[in-house]
PDB file of C-alpha atoms and ligand atoms in Angstrom:
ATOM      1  CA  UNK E 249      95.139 106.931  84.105  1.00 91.00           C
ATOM      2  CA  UNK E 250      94.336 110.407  82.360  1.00 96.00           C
ATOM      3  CA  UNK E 251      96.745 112.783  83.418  1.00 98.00           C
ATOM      4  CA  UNK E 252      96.339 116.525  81.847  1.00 98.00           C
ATOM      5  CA  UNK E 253      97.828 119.508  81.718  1.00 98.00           C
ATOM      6  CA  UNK E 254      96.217 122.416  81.945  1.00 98.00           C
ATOM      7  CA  UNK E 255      98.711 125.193  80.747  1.00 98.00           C
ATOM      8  CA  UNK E 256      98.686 128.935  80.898  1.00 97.00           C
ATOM      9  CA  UNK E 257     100.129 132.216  81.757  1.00 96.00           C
ATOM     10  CA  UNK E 258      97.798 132.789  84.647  1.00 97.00           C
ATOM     11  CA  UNK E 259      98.840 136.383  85.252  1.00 97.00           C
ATOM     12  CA  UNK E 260      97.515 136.626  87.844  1.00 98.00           C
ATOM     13  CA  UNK E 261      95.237 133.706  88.238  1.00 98.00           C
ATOM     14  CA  UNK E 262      91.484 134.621  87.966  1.00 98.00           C
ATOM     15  CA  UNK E 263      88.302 133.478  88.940  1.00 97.00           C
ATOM     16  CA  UNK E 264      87.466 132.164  85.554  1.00 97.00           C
ATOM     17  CA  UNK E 265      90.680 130.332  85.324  1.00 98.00           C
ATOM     18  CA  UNK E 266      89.703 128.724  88.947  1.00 98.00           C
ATOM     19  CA  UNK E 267      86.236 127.387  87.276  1.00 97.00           C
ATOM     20  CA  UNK E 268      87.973 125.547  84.783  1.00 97.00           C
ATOM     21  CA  UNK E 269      90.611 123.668  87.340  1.00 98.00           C
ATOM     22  CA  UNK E 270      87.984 122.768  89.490  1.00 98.00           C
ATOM     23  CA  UNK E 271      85.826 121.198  86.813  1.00 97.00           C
ATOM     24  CA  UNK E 272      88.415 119.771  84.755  1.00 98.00           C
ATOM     25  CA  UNK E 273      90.023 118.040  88.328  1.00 98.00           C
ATOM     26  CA  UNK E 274      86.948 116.664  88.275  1.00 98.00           C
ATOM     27  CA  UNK E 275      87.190 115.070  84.963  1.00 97.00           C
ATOM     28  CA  UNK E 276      90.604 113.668  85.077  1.00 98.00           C
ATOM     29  CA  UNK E 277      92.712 111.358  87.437  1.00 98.00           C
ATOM     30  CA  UNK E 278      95.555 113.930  87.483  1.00 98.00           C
ATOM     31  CA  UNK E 279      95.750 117.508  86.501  1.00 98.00           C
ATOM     32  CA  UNK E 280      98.992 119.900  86.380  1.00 98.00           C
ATOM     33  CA  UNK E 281      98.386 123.074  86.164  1.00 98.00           C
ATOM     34  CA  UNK E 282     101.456 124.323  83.752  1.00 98.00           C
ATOM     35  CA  UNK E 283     102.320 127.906  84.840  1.00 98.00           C
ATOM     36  CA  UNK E 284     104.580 129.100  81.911  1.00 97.00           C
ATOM     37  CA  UNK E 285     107.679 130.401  82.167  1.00 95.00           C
ATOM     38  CA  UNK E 286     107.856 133.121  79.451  1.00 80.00           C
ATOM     39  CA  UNK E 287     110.943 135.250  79.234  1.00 74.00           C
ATOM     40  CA  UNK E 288     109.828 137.149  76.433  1.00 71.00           C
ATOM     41  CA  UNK E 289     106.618 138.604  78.167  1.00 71.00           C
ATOM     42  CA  UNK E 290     106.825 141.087  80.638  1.00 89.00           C
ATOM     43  CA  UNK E 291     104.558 139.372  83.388  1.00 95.00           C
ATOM     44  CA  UNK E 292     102.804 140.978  86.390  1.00 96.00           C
ATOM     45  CA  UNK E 293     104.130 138.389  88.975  1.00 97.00           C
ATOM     46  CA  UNK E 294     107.333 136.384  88.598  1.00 96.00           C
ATOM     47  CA  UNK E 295     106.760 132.613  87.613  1.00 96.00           C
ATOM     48  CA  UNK E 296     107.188 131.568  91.400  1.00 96.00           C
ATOM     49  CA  UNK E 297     104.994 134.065  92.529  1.00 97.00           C
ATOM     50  CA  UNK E 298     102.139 132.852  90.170  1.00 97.00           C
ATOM     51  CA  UNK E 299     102.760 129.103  91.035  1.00 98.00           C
ATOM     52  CA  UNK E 300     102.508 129.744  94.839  1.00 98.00           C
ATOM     53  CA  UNK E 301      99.310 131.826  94.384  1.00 98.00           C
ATOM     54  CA  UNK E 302      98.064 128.871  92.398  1.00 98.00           C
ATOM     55  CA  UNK E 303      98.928 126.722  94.862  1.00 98.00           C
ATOM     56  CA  UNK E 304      97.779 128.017  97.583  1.00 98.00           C
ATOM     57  CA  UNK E 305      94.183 127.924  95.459  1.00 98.00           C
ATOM     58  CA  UNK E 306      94.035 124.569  95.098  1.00 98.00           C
ATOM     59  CA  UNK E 307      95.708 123.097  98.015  1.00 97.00           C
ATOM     60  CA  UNK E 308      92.674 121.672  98.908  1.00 97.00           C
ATOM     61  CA  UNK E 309      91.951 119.647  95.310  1.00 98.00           C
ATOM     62  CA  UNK E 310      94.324 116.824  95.770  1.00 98.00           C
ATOM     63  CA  UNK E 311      94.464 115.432  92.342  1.00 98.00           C
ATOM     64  CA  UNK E 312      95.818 119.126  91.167  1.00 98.00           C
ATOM     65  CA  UNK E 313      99.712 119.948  91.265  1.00 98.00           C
ATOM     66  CA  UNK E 314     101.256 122.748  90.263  1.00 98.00           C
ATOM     67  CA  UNK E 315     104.138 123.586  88.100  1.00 98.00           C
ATOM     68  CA  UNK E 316     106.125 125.729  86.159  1.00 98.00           C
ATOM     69  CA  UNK E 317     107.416 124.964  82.399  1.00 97.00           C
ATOM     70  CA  UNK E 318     109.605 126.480  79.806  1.00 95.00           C
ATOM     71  CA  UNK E 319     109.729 126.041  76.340  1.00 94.00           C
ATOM     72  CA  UNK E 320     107.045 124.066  74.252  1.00 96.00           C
ATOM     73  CA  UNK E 321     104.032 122.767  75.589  1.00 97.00           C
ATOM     74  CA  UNK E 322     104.106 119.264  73.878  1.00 98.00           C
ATOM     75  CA  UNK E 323     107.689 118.767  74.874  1.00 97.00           C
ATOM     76  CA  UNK E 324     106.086 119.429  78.462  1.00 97.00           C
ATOM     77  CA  UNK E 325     103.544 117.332  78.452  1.00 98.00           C
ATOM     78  CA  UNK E 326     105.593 114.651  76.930  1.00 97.00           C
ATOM     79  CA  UNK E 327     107.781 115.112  79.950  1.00 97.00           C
ATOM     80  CA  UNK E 328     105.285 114.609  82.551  1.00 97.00           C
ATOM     81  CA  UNK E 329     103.449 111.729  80.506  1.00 97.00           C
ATOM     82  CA  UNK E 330     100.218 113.583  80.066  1.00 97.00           C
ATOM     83  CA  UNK E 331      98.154 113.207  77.072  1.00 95.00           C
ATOM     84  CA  UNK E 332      95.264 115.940  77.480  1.00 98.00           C
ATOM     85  CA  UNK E 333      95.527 119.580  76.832  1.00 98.00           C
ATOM     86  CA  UNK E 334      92.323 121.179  79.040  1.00 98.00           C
ATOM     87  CA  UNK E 335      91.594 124.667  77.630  1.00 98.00           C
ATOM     88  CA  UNK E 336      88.810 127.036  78.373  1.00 96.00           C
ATOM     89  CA  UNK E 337      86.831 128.472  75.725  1.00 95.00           C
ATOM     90  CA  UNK E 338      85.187 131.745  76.299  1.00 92.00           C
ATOM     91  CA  UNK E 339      84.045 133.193  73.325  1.00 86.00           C
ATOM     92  CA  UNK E 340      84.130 132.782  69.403  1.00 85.00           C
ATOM     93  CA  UNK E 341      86.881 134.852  69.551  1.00 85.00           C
ATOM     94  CA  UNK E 342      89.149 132.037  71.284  1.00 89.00           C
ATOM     95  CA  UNK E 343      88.768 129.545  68.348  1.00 92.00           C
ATOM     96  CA  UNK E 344      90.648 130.348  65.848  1.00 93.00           C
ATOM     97  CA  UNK E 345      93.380 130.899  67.807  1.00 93.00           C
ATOM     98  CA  UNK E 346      92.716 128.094  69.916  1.00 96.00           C
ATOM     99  CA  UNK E 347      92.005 125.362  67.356  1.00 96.00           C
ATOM    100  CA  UNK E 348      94.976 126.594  65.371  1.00 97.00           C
ATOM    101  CA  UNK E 349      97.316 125.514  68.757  1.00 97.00           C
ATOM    102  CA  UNK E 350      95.500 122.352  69.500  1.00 98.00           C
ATOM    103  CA  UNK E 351      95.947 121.235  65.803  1.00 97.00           C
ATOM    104  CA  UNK E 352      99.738 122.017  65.930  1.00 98.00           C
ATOM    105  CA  UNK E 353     100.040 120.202  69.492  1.00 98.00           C
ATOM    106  CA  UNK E 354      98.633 117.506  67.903  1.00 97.00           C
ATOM    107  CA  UNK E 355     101.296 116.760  64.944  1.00 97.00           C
ATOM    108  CA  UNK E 356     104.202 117.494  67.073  1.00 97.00           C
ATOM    109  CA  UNK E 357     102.680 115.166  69.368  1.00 97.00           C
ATOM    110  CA  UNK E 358     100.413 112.601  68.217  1.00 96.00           C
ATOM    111  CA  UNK E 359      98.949 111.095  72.030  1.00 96.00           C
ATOM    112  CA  UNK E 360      98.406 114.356  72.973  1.00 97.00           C
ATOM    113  CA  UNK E 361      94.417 115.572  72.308  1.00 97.00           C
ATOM    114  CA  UNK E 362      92.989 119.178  73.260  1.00 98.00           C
ATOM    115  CA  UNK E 363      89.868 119.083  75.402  1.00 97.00           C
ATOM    116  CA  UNK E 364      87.994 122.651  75.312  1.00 97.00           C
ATOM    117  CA  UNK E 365      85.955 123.478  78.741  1.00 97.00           C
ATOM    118  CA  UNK E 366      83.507 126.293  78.169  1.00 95.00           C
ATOM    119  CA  UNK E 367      83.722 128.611  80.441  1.00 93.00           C
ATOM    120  CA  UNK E 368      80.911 129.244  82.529  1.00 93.00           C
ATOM    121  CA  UNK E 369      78.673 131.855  82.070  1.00 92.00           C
ATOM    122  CA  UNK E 370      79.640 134.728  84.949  1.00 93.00           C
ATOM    123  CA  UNK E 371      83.343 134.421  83.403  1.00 93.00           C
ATOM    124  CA  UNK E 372      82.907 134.674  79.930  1.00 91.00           C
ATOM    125  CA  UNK E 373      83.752 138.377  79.649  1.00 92.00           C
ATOM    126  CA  UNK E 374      87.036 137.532  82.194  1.00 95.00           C
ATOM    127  CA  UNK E 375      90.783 137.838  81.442  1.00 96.00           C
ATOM    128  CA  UNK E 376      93.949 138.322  82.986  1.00 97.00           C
ATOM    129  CA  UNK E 377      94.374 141.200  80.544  1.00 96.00           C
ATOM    130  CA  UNK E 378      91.377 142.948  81.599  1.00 95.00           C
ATOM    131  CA  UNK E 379      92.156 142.447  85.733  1.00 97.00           C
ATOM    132  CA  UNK E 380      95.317 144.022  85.010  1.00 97.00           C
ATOM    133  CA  UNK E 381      93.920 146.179  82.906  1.00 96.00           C
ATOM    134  CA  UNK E 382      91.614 147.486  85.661  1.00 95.00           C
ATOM    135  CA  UNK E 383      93.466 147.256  88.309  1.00 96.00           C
ATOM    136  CA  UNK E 384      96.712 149.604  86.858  1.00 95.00           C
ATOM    137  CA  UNK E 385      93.800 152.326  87.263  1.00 93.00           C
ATOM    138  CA  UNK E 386      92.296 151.326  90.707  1.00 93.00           C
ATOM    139  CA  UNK E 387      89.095 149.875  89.309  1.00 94.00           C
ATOM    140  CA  UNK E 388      87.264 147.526  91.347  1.00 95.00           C
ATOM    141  CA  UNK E 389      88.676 143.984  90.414  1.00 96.00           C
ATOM    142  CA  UNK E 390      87.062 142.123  93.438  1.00 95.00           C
ATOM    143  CA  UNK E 391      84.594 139.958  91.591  1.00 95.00           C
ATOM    144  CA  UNK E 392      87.278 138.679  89.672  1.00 97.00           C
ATOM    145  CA  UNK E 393      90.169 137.227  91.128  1.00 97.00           C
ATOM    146  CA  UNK E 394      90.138 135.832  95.213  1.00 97.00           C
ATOM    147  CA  UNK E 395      90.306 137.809  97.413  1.00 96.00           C
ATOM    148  CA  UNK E 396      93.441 137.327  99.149  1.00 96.00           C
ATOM    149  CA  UNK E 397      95.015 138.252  95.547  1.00 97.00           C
ATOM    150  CA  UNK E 398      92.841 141.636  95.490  1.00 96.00           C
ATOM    151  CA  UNK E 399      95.807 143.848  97.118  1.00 95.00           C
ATOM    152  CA  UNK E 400      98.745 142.022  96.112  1.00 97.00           C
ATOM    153  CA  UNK E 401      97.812 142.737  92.496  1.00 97.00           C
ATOM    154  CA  UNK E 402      96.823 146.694  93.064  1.00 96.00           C
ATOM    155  CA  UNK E 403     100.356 146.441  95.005  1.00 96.00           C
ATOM    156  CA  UNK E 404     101.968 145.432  91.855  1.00 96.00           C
ATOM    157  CA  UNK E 405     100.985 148.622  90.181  1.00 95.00           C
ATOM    158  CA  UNK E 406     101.729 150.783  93.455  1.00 94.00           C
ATOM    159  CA  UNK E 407      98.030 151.746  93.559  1.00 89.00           C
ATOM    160  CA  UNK E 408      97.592 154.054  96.565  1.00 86.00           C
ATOM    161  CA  UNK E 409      95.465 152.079  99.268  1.00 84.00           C
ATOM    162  CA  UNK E 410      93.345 155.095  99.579  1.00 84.00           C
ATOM    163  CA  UNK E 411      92.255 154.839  96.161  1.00 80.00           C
ATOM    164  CA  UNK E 412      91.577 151.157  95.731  1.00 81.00           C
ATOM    165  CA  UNK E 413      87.816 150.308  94.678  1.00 79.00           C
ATOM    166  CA  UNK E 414      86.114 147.566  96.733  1.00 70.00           C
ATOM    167  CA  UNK E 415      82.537 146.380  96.377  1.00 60.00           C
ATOM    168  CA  UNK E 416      80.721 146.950  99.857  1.00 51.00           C
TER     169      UNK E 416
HETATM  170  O1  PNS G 175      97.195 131.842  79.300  1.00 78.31           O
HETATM  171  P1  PNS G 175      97.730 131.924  77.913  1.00 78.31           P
HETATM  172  O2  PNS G 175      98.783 133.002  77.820  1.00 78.31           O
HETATM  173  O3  PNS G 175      96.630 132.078  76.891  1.00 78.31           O
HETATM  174  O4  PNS G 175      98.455 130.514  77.594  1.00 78.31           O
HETATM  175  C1  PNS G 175      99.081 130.274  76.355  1.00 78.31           C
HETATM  176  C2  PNS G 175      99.887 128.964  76.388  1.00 78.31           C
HETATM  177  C3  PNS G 175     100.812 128.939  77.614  1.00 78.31           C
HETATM  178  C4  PNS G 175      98.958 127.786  76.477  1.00 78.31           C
HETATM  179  C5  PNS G 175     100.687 128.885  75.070  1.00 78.31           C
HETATM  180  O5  PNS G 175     101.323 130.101  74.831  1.00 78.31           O
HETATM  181  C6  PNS G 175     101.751 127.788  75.094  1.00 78.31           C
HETATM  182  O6  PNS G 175     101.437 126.623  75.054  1.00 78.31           O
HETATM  183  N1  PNS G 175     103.032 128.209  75.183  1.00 78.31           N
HETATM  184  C7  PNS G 175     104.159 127.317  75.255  1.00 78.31           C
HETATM  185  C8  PNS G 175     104.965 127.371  73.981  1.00 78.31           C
HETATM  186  C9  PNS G 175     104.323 126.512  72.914  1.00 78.31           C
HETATM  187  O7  PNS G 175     104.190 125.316  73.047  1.00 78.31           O
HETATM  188  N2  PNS G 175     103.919 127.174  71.820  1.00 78.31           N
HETATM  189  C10 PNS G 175     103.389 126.497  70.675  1.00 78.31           C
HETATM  190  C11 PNS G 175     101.906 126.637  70.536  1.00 78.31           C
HETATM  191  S1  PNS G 175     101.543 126.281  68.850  1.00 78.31           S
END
């Protein structure tokens, strides 16, 4: 049974972070999507706000669940008995950082291995930064997240309707 966990901030969750669930659900028997619970960062949308728009994304994919975790990844995924870390790669710039997280994971917790999706092509430039980023001024961030997470996000940053950018 290979049971991952794909963890992450996901705020808010994005198109490119969608591409990797899909395709890792596809590679694994069971995949958690680990929405974490960081106190220290000021985040966009509360923890249960970013697990029920996950949800609500992947209700459909019925090997996916979704959760919320605190504290240290490994301890989590010890937890839940999962033994693969899925993260998506996007650019050179994501490896050292990357690699330098999967290595650690690895000595606190031996079983556990780091499997790197690329992203695909149309995301590669795509981050929650940048969507946030974007949307704090009005910019158009329609090709990036769903749809149905368009307004909620420009709401966030009290964007006036009026002034919202929307690809015709
Ligand atoms: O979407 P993000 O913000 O790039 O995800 C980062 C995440 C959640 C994978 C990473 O910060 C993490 O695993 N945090 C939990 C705390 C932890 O285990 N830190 C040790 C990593 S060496």
């Amino acid at each position: 049974m290979k049971r991952a966990i794909y963890p992450g901030s996901f705020d808010p969750l994005t198109n490119g972070h969608m591409d990797i669930i899909v395709r890792s659900a596809a590679i694994v028997d069971e995949l958690y999507v680990g929405v974490l619970n960081n106190r220290a960062k000021n985040s966009l949308f509360s923890v249960d706000e970013r697990v029920s728009m996950i949800k609500e994304m992947t209700e459909t994919i019925s090997n996916v669940k979704v959760v919320s975790f605190d504290g240290l990844l490994v301890d989590f995924a010890r937890e839940i008995q999962a033994n693969i870390i899925i993260r998506g790669l996007r650019a050179v710039t994501d490896f050292e950082y990357e690699l330098q997280i999967a290595q650690t994971n690895h000595v606190e917790y031996n079983e556990i291995e780091t499997i790197f999706l690329t992203t695909s092509l149309q995301y590669s430039y795509l981050s929650s930064t940048i969507v946030k980023e974007f949307a704090a001024y009005g910019g158009d961030i329609s090709q990036f997240v769903a749809p149905q997470f368009v307004d909620r996000i420009y709401d966030k940053y009290g964007i006036d309707p009026e002034k919202r950018c929307r690809k015709q």
